[in-house]
Coordinates of C-alpha atoms in Angstrom, one line a residue:
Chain A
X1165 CA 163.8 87.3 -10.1
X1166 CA 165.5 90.1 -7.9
X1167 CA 162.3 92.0 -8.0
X1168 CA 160.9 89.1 -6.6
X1169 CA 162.9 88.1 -3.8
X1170 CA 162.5 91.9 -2.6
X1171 CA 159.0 91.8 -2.3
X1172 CA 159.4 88.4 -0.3
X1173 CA 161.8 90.7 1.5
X1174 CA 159.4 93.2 1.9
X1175 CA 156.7 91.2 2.8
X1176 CA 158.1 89.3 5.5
X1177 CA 160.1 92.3 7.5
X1178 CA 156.1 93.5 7.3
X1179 CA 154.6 90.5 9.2
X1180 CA 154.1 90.4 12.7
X1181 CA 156.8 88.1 14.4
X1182 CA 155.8 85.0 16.7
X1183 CA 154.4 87.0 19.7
X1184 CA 152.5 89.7 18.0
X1185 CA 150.7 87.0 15.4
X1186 CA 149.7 85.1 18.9
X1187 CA 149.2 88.3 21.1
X1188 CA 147.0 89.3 17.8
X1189 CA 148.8 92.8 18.0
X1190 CA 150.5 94.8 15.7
X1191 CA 154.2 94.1 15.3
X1192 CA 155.8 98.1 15.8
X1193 CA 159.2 98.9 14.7
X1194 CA 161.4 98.4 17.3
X1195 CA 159.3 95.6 18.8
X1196 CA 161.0 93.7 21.8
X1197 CA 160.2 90.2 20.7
X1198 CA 160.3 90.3 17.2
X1199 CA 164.2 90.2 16.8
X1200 CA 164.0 86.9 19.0
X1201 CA 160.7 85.0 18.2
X1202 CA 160.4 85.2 14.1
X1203 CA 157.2 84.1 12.8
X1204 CA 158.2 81.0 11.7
X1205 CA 159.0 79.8 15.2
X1206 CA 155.5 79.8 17.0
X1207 CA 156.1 76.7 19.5
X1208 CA 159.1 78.8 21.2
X1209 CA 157.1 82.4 21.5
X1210 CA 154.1 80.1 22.6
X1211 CA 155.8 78.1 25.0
X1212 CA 157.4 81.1 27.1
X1213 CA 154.4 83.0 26.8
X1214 CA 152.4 79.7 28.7
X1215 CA 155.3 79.7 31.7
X1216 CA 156.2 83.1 32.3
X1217 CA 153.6 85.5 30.5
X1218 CA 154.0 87.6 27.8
X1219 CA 154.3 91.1 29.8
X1220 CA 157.0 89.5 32.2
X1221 CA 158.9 88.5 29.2
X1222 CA 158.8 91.7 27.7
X1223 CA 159.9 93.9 31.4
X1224 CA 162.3 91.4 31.9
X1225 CA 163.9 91.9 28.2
X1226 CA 163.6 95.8 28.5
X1227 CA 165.5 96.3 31.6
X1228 CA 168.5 94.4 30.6
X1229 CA 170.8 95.8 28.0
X1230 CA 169.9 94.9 23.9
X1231 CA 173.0 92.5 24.0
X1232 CA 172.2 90.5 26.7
X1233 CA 168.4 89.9 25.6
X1234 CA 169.1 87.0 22.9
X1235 CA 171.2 84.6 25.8
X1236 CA 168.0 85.4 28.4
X1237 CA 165.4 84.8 25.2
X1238 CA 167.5 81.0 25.0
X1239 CA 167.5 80.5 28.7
X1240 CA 163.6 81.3 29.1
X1241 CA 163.1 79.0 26.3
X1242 CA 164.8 76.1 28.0
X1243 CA 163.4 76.6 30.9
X1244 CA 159.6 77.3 29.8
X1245 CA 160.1 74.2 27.6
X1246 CA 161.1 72.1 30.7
X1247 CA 157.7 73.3 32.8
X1248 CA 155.7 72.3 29.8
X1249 CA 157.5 68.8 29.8
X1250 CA 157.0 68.3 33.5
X1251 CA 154.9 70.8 35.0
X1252 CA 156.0 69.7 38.6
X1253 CA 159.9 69.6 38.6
X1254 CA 160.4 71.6 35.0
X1255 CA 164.5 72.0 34.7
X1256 CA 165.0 71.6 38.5
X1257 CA 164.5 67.8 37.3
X1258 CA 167.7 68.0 35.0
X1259 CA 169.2 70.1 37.9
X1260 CA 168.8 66.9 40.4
X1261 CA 169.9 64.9 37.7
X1262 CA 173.4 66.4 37.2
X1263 CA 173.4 66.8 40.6
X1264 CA 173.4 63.2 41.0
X1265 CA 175.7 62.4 38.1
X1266 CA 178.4 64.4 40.1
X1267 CA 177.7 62.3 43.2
X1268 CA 178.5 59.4 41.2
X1269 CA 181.4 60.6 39.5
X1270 CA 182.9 62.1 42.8
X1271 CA 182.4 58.4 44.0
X1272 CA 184.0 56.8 41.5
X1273 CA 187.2 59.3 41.3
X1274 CA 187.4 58.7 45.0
X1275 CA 187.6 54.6 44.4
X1276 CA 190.2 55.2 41.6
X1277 CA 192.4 57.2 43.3
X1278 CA 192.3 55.1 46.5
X1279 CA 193.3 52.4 43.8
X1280 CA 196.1 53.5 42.4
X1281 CA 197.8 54.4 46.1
X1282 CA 196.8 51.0 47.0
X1283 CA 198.8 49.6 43.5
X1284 CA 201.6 51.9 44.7
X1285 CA 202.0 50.8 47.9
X1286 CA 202.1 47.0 46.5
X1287 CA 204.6 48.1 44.2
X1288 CA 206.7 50.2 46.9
X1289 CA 206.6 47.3 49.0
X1290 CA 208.1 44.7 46.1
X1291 CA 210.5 47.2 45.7
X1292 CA 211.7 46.8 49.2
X1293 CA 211.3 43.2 49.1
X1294 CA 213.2 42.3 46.0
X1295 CA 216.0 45.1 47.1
X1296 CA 215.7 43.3 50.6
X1297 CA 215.6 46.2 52.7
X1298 CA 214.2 46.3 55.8
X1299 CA 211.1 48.3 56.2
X1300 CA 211.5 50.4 59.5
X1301 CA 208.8 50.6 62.4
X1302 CA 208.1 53.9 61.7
X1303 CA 207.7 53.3 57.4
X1304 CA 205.8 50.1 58.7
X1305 CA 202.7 51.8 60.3
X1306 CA 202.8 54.5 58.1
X1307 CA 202.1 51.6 55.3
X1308 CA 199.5 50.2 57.5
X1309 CA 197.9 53.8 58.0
X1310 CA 197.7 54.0 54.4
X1311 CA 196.2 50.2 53.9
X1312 CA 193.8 51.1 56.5
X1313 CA 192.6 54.1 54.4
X1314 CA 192.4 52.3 50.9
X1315 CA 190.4 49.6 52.3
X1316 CA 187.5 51.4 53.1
X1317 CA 186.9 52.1 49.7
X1318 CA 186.4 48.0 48.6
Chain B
X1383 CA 145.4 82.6 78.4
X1384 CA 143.8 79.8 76.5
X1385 CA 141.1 82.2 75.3
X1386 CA 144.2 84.4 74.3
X1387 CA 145.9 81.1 72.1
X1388 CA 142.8 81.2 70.3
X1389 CA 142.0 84.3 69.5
X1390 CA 145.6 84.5 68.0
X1391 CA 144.7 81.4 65.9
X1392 CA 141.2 82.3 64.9
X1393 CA 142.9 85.8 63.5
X1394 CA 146.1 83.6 62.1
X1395 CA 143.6 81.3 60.4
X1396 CA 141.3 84.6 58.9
X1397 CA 144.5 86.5 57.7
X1398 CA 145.3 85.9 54.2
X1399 CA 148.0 84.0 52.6
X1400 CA 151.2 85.8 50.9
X1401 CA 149.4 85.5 47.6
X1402 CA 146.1 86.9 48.5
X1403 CA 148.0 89.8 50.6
X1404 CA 150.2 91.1 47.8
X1405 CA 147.2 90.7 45.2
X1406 CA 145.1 92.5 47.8
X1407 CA 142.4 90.1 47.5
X1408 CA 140.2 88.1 49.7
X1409 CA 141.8 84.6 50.9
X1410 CA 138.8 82.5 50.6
X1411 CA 138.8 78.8 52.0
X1412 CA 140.2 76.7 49.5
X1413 CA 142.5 79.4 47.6
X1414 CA 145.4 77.1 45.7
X1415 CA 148.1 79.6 46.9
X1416 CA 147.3 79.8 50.9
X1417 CA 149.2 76.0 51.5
X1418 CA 152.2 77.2 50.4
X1419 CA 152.6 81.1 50.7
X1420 CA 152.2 81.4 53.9
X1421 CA 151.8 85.3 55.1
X1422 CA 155.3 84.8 57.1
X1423 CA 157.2 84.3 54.1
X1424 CA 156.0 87.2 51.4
X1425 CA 159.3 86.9 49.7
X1426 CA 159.0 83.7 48.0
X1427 CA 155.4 84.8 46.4
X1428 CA 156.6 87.9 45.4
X1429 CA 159.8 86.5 43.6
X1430 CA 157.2 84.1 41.6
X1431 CA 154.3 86.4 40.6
X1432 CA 157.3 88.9 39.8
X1433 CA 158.6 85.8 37.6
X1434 CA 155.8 83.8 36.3
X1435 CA 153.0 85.7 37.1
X1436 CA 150.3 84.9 39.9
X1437 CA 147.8 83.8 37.5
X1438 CA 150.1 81.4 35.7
X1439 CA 151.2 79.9 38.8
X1440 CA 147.8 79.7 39.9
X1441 CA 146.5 77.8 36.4
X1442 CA 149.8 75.4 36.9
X1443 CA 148.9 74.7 40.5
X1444 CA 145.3 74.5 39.8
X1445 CA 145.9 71.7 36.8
X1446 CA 148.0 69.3 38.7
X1447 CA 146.9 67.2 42.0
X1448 CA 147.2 67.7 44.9
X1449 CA 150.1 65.9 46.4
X1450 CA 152.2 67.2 43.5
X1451 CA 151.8 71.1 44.2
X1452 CA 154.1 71.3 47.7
X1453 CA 157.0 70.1 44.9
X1454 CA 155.7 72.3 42.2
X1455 CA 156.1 75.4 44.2
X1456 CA 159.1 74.7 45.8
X1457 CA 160.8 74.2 41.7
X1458 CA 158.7 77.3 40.7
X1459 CA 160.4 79.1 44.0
X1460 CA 163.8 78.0 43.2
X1461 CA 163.4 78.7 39.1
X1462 CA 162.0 82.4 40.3
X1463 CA 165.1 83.2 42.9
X1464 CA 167.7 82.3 40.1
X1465 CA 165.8 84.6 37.8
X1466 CA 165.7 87.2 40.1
X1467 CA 169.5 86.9 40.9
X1468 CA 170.7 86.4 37.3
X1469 CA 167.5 88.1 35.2
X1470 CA 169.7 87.0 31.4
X1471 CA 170.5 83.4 32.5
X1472 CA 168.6 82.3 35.8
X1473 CA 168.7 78.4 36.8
X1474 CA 170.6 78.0 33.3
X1475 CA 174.0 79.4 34.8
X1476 CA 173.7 76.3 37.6
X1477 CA 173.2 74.2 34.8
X1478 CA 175.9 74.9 32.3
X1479 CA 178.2 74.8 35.8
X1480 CA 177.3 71.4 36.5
X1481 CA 177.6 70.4 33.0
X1482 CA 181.4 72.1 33.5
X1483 CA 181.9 70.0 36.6
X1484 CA 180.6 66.9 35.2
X1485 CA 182.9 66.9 31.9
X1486 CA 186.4 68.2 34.8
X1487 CA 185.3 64.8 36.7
X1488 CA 184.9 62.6 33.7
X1489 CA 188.3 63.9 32.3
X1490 CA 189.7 63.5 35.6
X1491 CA 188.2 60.1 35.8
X1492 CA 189.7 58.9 32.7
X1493 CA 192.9 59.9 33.8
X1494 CA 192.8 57.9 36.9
X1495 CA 191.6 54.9 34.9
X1496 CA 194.4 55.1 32.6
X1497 CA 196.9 55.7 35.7
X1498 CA 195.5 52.5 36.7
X1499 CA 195.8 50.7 33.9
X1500 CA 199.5 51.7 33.2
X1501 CA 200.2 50.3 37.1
X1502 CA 199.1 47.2 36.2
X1503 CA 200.8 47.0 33.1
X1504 CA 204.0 47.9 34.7
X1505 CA 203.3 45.1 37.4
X1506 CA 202.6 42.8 34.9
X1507 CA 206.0 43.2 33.3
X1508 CA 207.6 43.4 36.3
X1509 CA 206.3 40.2 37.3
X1510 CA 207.1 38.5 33.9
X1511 CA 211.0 39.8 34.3
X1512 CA 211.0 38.5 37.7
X1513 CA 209.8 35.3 36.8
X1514 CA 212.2 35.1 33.6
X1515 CA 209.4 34.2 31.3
X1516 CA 209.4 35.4 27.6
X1517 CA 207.1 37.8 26.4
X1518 CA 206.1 36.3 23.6
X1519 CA 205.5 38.7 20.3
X1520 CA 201.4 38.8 20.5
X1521 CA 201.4 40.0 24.0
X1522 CA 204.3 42.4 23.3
X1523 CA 202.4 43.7 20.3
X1524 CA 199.2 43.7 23.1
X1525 CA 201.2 45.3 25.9
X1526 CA 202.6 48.1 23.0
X1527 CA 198.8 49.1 22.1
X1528 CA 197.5 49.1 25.3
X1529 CA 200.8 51.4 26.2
X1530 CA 199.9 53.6 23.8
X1531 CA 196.2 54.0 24.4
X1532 CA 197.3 54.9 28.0
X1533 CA 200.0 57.5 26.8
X1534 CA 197.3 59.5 25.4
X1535 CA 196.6 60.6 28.5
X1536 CA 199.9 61.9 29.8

């Protein structure tokens, strides 16, 4: 059994990973895709190789330190994946997209807030009434300033 | 001087596109890259061959129609300037930001709609004192849960 699961071992540090089975090269120790793109993983070598070539890949991966190369192997992915998807936009779609969702949101916070200082002001304005206090000239168009501003949100 | 004007646009129209100029090639009528590089802006070709690679580009462009390629470029441009600015994450950092921002709003969002709902519920009850009515035991029980729901939030 042990002897085995060795030579599965053995022969699968031997094969070529992902990009040197599709570059039909021979996978070298030390080989800059191979601890990134494993052989049983072709779509993901293929897809970046498609997008952004194989020799970019590999100058981008050498120039940057070892322990930054598996985050920019999962960002080239992503973003190779999303030009396959929609060869026009490719992630600058998604980009739009959460750029609108903040829009909305932004919107939406904005009308909440300028809710709950218009239910404050109702309720400071009970308060006053049920106390019977006068409201002074000055608190007066303060209060109206303040309507004036919640009301352009409805 | 008119002669002049079109001398200047006859030697304009014969000079070759960014592309063409940094792959030192002739830029023959029809060439997919000259509507879009144009030789005043060598930059943004540079940043995408440097990127994807002119002759990926090129096969991209070259597959989609026409009215779709002015877009195209301008993602590929945009995708090639974040990768040349941030080589391990590229347009991936803007997107896990606006994922970031998006999850702040819709927390903040939440809390405003529970702020809101408490102001109500406190107007509600102030309105039912005021009036002298009796809270009966179901709406109590109601006005407990919904109290608690929005206590979650403080």
């Amino acid at each position: 059994m042990k002897e085995a699961a060795g030579r599965r071992r053995q022969s699968a540090a031997a094969s070529p990973c992902a990009a040197c089975k599709l570059l039909r090269r021979r996978c070298v120790q030390g080989c800059v895709f191979a601890p990134h793109f494993p052989a049983e993983e072709p779509r993901k070598f293929a897809c970046v190789h498609k997008v952004f070539g194989a020799s970019n890949v590999s100058k981008l991966l050498q120039e940057m330190a070892e322990q930054h190369r598996g985050d920019a192997v999962r960002s080239l992915v992503f973003e190779a994946d999303a030009r396959v998807r929609d060869p026009v936009y490719g992630c600058v779609a998604l980009i739009s997209s959460l750029h609108r969702q903040i829009q909305s949101l932004q919107a939406q916070l904005a009308l909440s807030q300028a809710h709950i200082l218009h239910l404050r002001m109702r309720r400071t304005a009970a308060a006053h009434l049920a106390s019977g206090d006068h409201i002074t000239s000055a608190s007066a168009s303060s209060l109206s300033l303040e309507v004036d501003q919640t009301a352009r949100f409805y």
